[in-house]
Amino acid sequence: PRQVSAMRRISKYLDTKSRIHLYNAFIMSNFTYCSNVWFFGRKGNVLKLENVHKRALRIALNDYTSSYCELLDKAKRPSIYVSGLRSVMLEFYKYINDVNPPILGNIFVKVSHQHDTRNSQKVIQPKVNTTSNGLNSFRYQGPRLWNLLPNTIKCASSVQEFKSLITQWNGPSCSCGSCTLCKIGCL
């Protein structure tokens, strides 16, 4: 929030292009740094981050009337939550294709088959001991999200191709009204 306030104070001296550069360097770097670590925190915290992101976008684009979804479209950016989902899925792609460090190999269990099936890219979702901490962990949510990812994206032949394909994915489809994706409302 302090960086957004600082950006607001100096924005009147900058043109739109400079404000966008400032937004990308000064604000977005905070949202993307180690997002896989903080991403599975409380839902309320993610919504607070989305509000800070909305304030920063309003200042960068000098637009105080558009909805959050319209601001995201103008900036050609996903929400913080969708960006985090994509980052988690990129790490999973690296895990599935043995590109990650070997230490991550013990965290997840792949479904193994003798032949190629459409489930050959699935990961077993572990059981959890506590719902308060276990359900909101990378170890539990990572496989759940990976298994919801379309096969066309999962079967990318390289990390670069996966990065390109994952930018089109906005998270699992949902209309429950109570999950984080539904509360953000920009699907």
Short mmCIF file of C-alpha atoms in Angstrom, two decimals:
data_model
loop_
_atom_site.label_atom_id
_atom_site.label_comp_id
_atom_site.label_asym_id
_atom_site.label_seq_id
_atom_site.Cartn_x
_atom_site.Cartn_y
_atom_site.Cartn_z
CA PRO A 1 0.00 0.00 0.00
CA ARG A 2 2.83 2.46 0.67
CA GLN A 3 4.21 1.96 -2.83
CA VAL A 4 0.76 2.56 -4.31
CA SER A 5 0.47 5.76 -2.28
CA ALA A 6 3.91 6.87 -3.47
CA MET A 7 2.90 6.08 -7.04
CA ARG A 8 -0.29 8.14 -6.59
CA ARG A 9 1.70 11.13 -5.33
CA ILE A 10 4.11 11.21 -8.28
CA SER A 11 1.66 10.08 -10.97
CA LYS A 12 0.48 13.63 -11.68
CA TYR A 13 3.97 14.40 -12.99
CA LEU A 14 4.08 11.39 -15.35
CA ASP A 15 2.45 10.52 -18.63
CA THR A 16 0.47 7.27 -19.03
CA LYS A 17 3.36 5.32 -20.52
CA SER A 18 5.64 6.24 -17.62
CA ARG A 19 2.93 5.38 -15.07
CA ILE A 20 2.53 1.94 -16.69
CA HIS A 21 6.31 1.37 -16.52
CA LEU A 22 6.30 2.43 -12.88
CA TYR A 23 3.36 0.12 -12.18
CA ASN A 24 5.12 -2.85 -13.81
CA ALA A 25 8.43 -2.29 -12.04
CA PHE A 26 7.35 -0.92 -8.69
CA ILE A 27 4.03 -2.65 -7.99
CA MET A 28 3.77 -5.86 -10.03
CA SER A 29 7.18 -7.04 -8.89
CA ASN A 30 5.78 -7.31 -5.34
CA PHE A 31 2.83 -9.41 -6.48
CA THR A 32 4.93 -11.85 -8.48
CA TYR A 33 7.87 -12.28 -6.09
CA CYS A 34 7.65 -15.75 -4.46
CA SER A 35 3.95 -15.97 -5.27
CA ASN A 36 4.02 -19.78 -4.97
CA VAL A 37 4.92 -19.38 -1.30
CA TRP A 38 2.19 -16.92 -0.25
CA PHE A 39 -0.42 -17.88 -2.85
CA PHE A 40 -2.23 -20.51 -0.78
CA GLY A 41 -2.89 -18.21 2.17
CA ARG A 42 -6.29 -17.15 3.39
CA LYS A 43 -8.90 -16.17 0.80
CA GLY A 44 -9.37 -12.80 2.52
CA ASN A 45 -5.71 -11.95 2.05
CA VAL A 46 -5.89 -12.64 -1.68
CA LEU A 47 -8.92 -10.35 -1.93
CA LYS A 48 -6.98 -7.61 -0.09
CA LEU A 49 -4.18 -8.00 -2.64
CA GLU A 50 -6.73 -7.67 -5.45
CA ASN A 51 -7.93 -4.38 -3.92
CA VAL A 52 -4.38 -3.04 -3.77
CA HIS A 53 -3.90 -4.17 -7.38
CA LYS A 54 -7.11 -2.37 -8.40
CA ARG A 55 -5.91 0.86 -6.74
CA ALA A 56 -2.56 0.61 -8.52
CA LEU A 57 -4.25 0.00 -11.88
CA ARG A 58 -6.55 3.00 -11.37
CA ILE A 59 -3.53 5.22 -10.75
CA ALA A 60 -1.44 3.76 -13.60
CA LEU A 61 -4.25 4.06 -16.13
CA ASN A 62 -5.67 7.29 -14.64
CA ASP A 63 -9.10 5.63 -14.74
CA TYR A 64 -11.26 5.95 -11.63
CA THR A 65 -14.60 4.87 -13.11
CA SER A 66 -14.03 1.50 -14.78
CA SER A 67 -14.62 -1.81 -13.05
CA TYR A 68 -11.72 -4.00 -11.97
CA CYS A 69 -12.31 -6.35 -14.91
CA GLU A 70 -12.21 -3.44 -17.36
CA LEU A 71 -9.00 -2.17 -15.78
CA LEU A 72 -7.42 -5.62 -16.15
CA ASP A 73 -8.46 -5.69 -19.82
CA LYS A 74 -7.00 -2.24 -20.46
CA ALA A 75 -3.72 -3.20 -18.81
CA LYS A 76 -3.72 -6.62 -20.53
CA ARG A 77 -3.10 -8.26 -17.15
CA PRO A 78 -4.74 -11.13 -15.28
CA SER A 79 -5.92 -10.71 -11.72
CA ILE A 80 -3.39 -11.43 -8.98
CA TYR A 81 -5.19 -14.70 -8.21
CA VAL A 82 -5.14 -15.93 -11.82
CA SER A 83 -1.49 -14.89 -12.13
CA GLY A 84 -0.75 -16.98 -9.03
CA LEU A 85 -2.65 -19.96 -10.46
CA ARG A 86 -0.61 -19.75 -13.64
CA SER A 87 2.64 -19.57 -11.68
CA VAL A 88 1.71 -22.65 -9.65
CA MET A 89 0.82 -24.54 -12.83
CA LEU A 90 4.16 -23.59 -14.38
CA GLU A 91 5.95 -25.13 -11.40
CA PHE A 92 3.83 -28.24 -11.76
CA TYR A 93 4.64 -28.49 -15.45
CA LYS A 94 8.33 -28.34 -14.54
CA TYR A 95 7.76 -31.04 -11.90
CA ILE A 96 5.88 -33.36 -14.28
CA ASN A 97 8.60 -32.99 -16.91
CA ASP A 98 11.51 -33.29 -14.45
CA VAL A 99 12.79 -29.75 -15.00
CA ASN A 100 12.54 -28.74 -11.31
CA PRO A 101 15.24 -29.53 -8.74
CA PRO A 102 15.16 -33.15 -7.52
CA ILE A 103 14.07 -32.14 -4.01
CA LEU A 104 10.55 -31.44 -5.30
CA GLY A 105 10.31 -35.01 -6.57
CA ASN A 106 9.33 -36.29 -3.14
CA ILE A 107 6.41 -33.92 -2.64
CA PHE A 108 4.04 -35.26 -5.31
CA VAL A 109 3.12 -38.65 -6.76
CA LYS A 110 2.36 -39.05 -10.47
CA VAL A 111 -0.24 -41.50 -11.75
CA SER A 112 1.73 -44.21 -13.51
CA HIS A 113 0.50 -46.30 -16.45
CA GLN A 114 2.22 -48.77 -18.72
CA HIS A 115 0.65 -47.11 -21.75
CA ASP A 116 -0.28 -43.57 -22.77
CA THR A 117 -3.75 -42.57 -21.60
CA ARG A 118 -5.50 -39.27 -21.18
CA ASN A 119 -4.85 -39.61 -17.43
CA SER A 120 -1.11 -40.06 -17.87
CA GLN A 121 -0.55 -36.42 -16.88
CA LYS A 122 -2.49 -36.69 -13.59
CA VAL A 123 -1.01 -36.26 -10.15
CA ILE A 124 -2.39 -38.00 -7.05
CA GLN A 125 -3.96 -35.57 -4.62
CA PRO A 126 -2.70 -36.34 -1.10
CA LYS A 127 -4.86 -36.75 1.98
CA VAL A 128 -4.57 -34.01 4.58
CA ASN A 129 -4.53 -34.25 8.36
CA THR A 130 -6.02 -30.82 9.06
CA THR A 131 -8.43 -28.82 6.96
CA SER A 132 -7.16 -25.48 8.27
CA ASN A 133 -3.58 -25.93 7.03
CA GLY A 134 -3.62 -29.01 4.83
CA LEU A 135 -6.24 -27.86 2.34
CA ASN A 136 -4.51 -24.53 1.77
CA SER A 137 -1.11 -25.92 0.88
CA PHE A 138 0.89 -26.22 -2.30
CA ARG A 139 1.10 -29.97 -1.73
CA TYR A 140 -2.71 -30.37 -1.74
CA GLN A 141 -3.91 -27.58 -4.06
CA GLY A 142 -1.18 -28.04 -6.68
CA PRO A 143 -2.31 -31.53 -7.77
CA ARG A 144 -5.97 -30.48 -7.60
CA LEU A 145 -5.39 -27.53 -9.93
CA TRP A 146 -3.11 -29.55 -12.23
CA ASN A 147 -5.77 -32.22 -12.65
CA LEU A 148 -8.31 -29.50 -13.60
CA LEU A 149 -6.01 -28.04 -16.25
CA PRO A 150 -7.04 -28.89 -19.83
CA ASN A 151 -4.96 -31.64 -21.47
CA THR A 152 -4.13 -29.35 -24.40
CA ILE A 153 -2.12 -27.19 -22.00
CA LYS A 154 -0.68 -30.05 -19.90
CA CYS A 155 0.74 -31.79 -22.98
CA ALA A 156 2.89 -28.84 -24.10
CA SER A 157 6.21 -30.00 -25.50
CA SER A 158 8.40 -27.37 -23.82
CA VAL A 159 8.39 -24.89 -20.96
CA GLN A 160 8.14 -22.02 -23.45
CA GLU A 161 5.12 -23.58 -25.15
CA PHE A 162 3.51 -24.19 -21.75
CA LYS A 163 4.10 -20.56 -20.75
CA SER A 164 2.44 -19.46 -23.97
CA LEU A 165 -0.56 -21.77 -23.52
CA ILE A 166 -1.09 -21.04 -19.82
CA THR A 167 -1.59 -17.32 -20.53
CA GLN A 168 -4.94 -18.24 -22.09
CA TRP A 169 -6.10 -20.11 -18.97
CA ASN A 170 -8.04 -18.13 -16.37
CA GLY A 171 -8.38 -20.84 -13.78
CA PRO A 172 -10.88 -23.65 -13.37
CA SER A 173 -14.40 -22.75 -14.47
CA CYS A 174 -16.68 -22.09 -11.54
CA SER A 175 -19.94 -20.34 -10.73
CA CYS A 176 -20.32 -21.14 -7.03
CA GLY A 177 -20.25 -17.51 -5.92
CA SER A 178 -18.10 -18.20 -2.86
CA CYS A 179 -14.63 -19.16 -4.15
CA THR A 180 -11.88 -16.64 -4.81
CA LEU A 181 -12.37 -16.72 -8.59
CA CYS A 182 -16.08 -15.99 -8.21
CA LYS A 183 -15.50 -13.20 -5.69
CA ILE A 184 -13.05 -11.47 -8.03
CA GLY A 185 -15.60 -11.83 -10.81
CA CYS A 186 -13.27 -11.49 -13.82
CA LEU A 187 -13.42 -14.80 -15.61
#
